Short mmCIF file of C-alpha atoms in Angstrom, two decimals:
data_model
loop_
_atom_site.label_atom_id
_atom_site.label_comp_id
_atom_site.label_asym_id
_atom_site.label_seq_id
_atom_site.Cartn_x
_atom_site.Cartn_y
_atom_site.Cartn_z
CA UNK A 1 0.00 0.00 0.00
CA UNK A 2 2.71 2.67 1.09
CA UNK A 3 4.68 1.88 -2.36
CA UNK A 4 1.17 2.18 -4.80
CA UNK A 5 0.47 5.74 -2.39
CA UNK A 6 4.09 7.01 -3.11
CA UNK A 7 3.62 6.44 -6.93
CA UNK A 8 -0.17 7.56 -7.19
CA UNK A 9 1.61 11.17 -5.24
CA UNK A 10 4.05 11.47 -7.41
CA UNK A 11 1.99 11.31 -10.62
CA UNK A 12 -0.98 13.56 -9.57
CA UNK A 13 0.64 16.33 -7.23
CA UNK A 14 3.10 19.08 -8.02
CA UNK A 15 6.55 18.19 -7.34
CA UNK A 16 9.87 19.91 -7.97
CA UNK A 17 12.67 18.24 -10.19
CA UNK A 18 14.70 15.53 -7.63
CA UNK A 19 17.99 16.22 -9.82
CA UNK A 20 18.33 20.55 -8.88
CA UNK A 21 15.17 21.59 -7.44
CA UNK A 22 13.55 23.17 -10.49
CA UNK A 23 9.95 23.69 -10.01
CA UNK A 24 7.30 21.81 -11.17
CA UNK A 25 8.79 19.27 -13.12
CA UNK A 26 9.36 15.83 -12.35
CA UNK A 27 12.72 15.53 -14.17
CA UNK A 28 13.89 18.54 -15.46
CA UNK A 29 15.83 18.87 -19.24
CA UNK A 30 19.31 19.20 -18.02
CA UNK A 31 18.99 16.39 -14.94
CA UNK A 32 17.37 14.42 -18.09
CA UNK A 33 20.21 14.87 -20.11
CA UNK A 34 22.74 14.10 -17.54
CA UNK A 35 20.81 10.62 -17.51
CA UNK A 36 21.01 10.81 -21.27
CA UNK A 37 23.72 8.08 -21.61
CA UNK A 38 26.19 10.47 -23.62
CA UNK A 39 28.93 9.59 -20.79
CA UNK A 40 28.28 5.17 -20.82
CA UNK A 41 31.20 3.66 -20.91
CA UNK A 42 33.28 0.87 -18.92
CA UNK A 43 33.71 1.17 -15.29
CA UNK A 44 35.96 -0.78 -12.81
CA UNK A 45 36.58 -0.38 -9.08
CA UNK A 46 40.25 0.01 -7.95
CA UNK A 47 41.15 -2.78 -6.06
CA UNK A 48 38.90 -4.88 -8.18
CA UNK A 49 37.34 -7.66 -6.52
CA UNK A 50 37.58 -11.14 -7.67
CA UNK A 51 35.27 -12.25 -9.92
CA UNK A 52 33.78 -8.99 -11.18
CA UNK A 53 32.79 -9.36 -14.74
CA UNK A 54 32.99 -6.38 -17.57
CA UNK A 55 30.97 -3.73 -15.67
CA UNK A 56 29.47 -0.49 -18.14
CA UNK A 57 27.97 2.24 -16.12
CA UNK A 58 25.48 5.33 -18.06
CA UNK A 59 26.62 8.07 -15.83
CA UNK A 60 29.28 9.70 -13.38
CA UNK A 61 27.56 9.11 -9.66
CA UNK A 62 27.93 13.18 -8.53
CA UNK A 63 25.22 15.94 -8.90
CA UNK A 64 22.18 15.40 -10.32
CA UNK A 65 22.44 12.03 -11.14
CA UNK A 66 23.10 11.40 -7.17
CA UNK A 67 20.41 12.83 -5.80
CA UNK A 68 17.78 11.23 -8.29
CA UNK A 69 19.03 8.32 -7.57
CA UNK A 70 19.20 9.01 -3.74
CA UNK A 71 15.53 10.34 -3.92
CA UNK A 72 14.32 7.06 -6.27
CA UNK A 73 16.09 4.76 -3.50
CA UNK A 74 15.71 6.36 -0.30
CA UNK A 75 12.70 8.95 -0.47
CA UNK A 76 10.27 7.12 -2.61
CA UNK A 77 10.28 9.07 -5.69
CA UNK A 78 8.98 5.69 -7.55
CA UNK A 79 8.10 7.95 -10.76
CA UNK A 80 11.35 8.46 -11.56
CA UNK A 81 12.18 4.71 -12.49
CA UNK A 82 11.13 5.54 -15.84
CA UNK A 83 14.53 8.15 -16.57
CA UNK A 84 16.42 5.92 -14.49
CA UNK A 85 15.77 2.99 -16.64
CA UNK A 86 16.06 4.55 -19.40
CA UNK A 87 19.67 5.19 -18.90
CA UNK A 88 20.36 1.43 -17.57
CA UNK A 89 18.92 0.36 -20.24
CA UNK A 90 21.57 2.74 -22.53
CA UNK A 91 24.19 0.83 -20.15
CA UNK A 92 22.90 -2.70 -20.63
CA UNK A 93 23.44 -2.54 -24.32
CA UNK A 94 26.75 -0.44 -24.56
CA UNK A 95 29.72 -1.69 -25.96
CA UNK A 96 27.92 -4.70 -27.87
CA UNK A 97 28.92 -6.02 -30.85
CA UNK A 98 26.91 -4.93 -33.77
CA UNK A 99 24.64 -7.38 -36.03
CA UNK A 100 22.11 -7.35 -33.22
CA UNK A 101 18.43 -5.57 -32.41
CA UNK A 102 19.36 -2.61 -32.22
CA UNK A 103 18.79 -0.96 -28.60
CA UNK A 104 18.83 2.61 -27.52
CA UNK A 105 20.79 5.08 -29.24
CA UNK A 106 21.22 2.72 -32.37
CA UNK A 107 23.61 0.05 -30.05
CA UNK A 108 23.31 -3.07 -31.06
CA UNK A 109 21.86 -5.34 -28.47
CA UNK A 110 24.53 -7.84 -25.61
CA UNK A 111 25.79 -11.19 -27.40
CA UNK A 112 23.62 -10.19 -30.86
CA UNK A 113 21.61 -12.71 -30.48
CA UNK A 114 19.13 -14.75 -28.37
CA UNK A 115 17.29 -12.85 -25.27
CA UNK A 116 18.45 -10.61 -22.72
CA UNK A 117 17.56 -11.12 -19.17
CA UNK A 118 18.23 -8.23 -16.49
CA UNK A 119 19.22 -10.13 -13.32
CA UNK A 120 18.82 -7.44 -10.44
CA UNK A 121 20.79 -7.36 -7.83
CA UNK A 122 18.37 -8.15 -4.63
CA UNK A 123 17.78 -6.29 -1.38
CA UNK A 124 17.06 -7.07 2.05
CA UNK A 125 14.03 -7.81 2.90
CA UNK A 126 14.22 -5.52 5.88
CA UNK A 127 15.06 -2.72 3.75
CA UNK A 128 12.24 -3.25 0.73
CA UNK A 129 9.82 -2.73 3.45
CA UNK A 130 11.72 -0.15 5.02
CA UNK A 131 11.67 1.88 1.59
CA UNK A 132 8.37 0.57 0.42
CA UNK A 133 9.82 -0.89 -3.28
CA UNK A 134 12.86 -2.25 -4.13
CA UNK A 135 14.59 -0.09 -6.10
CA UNK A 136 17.03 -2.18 -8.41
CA UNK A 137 14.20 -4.15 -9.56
CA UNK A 138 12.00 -1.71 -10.22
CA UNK A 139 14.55 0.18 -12.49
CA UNK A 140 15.40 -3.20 -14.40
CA UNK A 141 11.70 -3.73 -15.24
CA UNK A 142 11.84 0.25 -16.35
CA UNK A 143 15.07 -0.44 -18.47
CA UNK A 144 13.63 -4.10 -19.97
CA UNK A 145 10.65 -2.75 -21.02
CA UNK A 146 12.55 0.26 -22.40
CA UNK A 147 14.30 -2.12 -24.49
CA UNK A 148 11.62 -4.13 -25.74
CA UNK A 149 10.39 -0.89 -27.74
CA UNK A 150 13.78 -0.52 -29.08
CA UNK A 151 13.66 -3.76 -30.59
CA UNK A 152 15.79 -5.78 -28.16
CA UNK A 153 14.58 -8.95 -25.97
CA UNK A 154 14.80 -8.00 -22.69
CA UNK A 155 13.28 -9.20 -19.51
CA UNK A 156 13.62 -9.33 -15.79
CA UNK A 157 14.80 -12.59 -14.09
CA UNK A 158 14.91 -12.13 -10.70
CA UNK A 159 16.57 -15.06 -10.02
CA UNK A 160 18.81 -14.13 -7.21
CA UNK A 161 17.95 -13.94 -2.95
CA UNK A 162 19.53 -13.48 -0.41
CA UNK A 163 20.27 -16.91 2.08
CA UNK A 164 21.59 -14.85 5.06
CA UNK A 165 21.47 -11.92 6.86
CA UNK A 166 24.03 -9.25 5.74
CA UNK A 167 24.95 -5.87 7.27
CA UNK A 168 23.75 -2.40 5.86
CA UNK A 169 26.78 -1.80 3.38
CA UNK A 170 27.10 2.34 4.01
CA UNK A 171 29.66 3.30 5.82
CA UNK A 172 32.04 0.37 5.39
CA UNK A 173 35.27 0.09 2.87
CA UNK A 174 35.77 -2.07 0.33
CA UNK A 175 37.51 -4.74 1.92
CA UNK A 176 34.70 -4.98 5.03
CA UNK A 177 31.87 -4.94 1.58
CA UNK A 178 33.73 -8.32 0.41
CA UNK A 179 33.21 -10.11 3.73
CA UNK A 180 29.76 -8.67 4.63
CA UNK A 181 28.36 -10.23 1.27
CA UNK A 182 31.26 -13.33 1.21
CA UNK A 183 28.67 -16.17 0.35
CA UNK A 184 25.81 -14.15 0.67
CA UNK A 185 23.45 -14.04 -2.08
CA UNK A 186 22.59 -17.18 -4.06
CA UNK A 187 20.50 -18.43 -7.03
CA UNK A 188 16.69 -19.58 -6.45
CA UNK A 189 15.00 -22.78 -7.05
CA UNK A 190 14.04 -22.71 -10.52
CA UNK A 191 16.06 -20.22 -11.88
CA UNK A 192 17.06 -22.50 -14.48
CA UNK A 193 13.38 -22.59 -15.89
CA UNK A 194 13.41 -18.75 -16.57
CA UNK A 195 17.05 -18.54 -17.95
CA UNK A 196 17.08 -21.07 -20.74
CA UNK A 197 20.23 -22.18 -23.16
CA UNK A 198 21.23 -18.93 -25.14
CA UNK A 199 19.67 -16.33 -22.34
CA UNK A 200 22.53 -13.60 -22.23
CA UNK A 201 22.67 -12.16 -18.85
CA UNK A 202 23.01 -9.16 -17.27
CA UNK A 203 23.50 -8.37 -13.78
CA UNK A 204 21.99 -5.03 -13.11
CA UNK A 205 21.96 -2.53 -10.20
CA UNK A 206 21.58 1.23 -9.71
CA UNK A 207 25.36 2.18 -8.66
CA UNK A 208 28.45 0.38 -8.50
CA UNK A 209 31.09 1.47 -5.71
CA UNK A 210 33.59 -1.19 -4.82
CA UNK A 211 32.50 -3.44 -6.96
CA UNK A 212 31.69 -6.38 -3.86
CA UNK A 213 27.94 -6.56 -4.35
CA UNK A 214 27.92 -7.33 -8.51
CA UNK A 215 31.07 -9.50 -7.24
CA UNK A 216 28.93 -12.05 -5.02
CA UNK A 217 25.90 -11.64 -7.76
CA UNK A 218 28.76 -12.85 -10.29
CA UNK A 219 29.92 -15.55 -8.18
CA UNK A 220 25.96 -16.75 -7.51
CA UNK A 221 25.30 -16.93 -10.75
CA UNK A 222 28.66 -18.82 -11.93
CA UNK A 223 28.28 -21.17 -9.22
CA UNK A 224 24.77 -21.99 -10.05
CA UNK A 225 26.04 -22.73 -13.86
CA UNK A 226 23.61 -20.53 -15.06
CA UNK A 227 26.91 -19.29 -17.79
CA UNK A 228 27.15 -22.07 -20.19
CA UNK A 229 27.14 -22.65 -24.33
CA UNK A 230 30.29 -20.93 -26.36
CA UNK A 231 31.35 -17.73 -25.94
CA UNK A 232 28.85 -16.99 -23.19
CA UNK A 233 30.34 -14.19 -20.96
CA UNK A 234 28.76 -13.03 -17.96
CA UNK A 235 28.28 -8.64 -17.84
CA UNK A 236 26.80 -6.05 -15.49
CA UNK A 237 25.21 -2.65 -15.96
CA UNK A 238 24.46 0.04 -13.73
CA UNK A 239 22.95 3.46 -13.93
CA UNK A 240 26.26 5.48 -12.56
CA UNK A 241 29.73 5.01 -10.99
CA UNK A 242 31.94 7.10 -9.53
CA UNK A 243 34.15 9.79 -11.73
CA UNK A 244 37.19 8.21 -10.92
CA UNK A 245 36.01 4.28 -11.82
CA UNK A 246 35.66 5.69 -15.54
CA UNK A 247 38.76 7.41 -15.80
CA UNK A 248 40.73 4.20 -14.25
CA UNK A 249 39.63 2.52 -17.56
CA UNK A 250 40.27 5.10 -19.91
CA UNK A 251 44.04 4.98 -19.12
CA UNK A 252 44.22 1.32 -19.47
CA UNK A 253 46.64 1.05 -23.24
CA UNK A 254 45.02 -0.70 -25.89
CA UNK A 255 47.06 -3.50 -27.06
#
């Protein structure tokens, strides 16, 4: 009930723009075009963990982009899944090889070929009810959907729970992220039912910081031998990263 109220406000009353406070407008131009995608690219946290597969990320975690993802996850602003997806969606497909549906912006969609399923990276249960919604999901139904009108076959398979109890991740470093979530998170019963031969997947979230959470999603999956058939490669999207995270990559020489 608290999650269908939150929406049903934020569609029918004023609100001011959750990105820079511009008035009366869910998501303004500019905070829209920060969220645009223009920036996607490859991201990777420095140390990287073990196990942490190609990551691509649509936008640099600071500004804008920070707090409408801050007032999405925390403050219930459920309306703005829709721009969030959007750009995850712009993530999900970047860097793909071309000869496939094309997605947003013309990309061509992951692998080229069979369907895409957006595996979001779960919460607590503790904190879905504390928030009302669970935010990663909801944006990868907003991004799947947004790439189902672009032509690609996408769809959420949210195939992944937790199987213990794990601490609130804010506050801690990278190293104490690793060992909170060390054997944490692990693949459902019948996951194998709703990710047949030839599904590419894609682990999904709304932010990557050290890297430990898509780590242990990486590690469920694998484990579960949900990666099979040739050339299948296990990738993640996000909607932003930190500055830094892109930059690391950019300096990496080509060889």
């Amino acid at each position: 009930m608290r999650g269908w109220w939150q929406e049903f406000a934020g569609l029918v009353l004023p609100v001011d723009c959750a990105g820079c406070g511009a008035v009366r407008v869910l998501v303004c131009a500019e905070c829209r075009d920060a969220l645009s995608g223009a920036g996607e690219g490859p991201v990777r946290p420095s140390p990287r963990p073990a196990g942490l597969p190609v990551v691509r990320a649509a936008a640099v975690y600071e500004g804008a982009v920070r707090s409408l993802l801050l007032a999405h996850k925390e403050r219930g602003a459920l309306p703005l899944a829709g721009v969030l997806g959007a750009a995850l969606a712009v993530a999900v497909v970047g860097g793909a090889g071309r000869g496939g549906a094309s997605g947003p912006g013309g990309v061509s969609g992951p692998g080229g070929a069979g369907e895409v399923a957006l595996v979001p990276v779960p919460s607590a249960r503790r904190q879905v009810r504390a928030r009302g919604h669970d935010p990663a999901r909801r944006i990868a139904l907003a991004a799947a959907g947004r790439l189902r009108r672009a032509g690609v076959r996408a769809r959420v398979a949210p195939v992944l729970g937790l199987r213990r109890a794990v601490a609130d991740q804010a506050g801690l470093g990278a190293r104490q992220r690793r060992e909170n979530l060390a054997g944490a998170l692990a693949v459902r019963r019948g996951a194998r039912a709703l990710l047949p031969d030839g599904t590419r997947i894609v682990l999904v979230d709304d932010l990557v910081t050290t890297g430990a959470t898509l780590a242990e999603a990486a590690r469920a999956v694998r484990a579960a031998g949900l990666v099979t058939g040739p050339g299948a490669a296990l990738r993640a999207a996000v909607v932003a990263a930190p500055a830094d995270s892109f930059r690391r990559i950019e300096r990496v020489p080509r060889v």
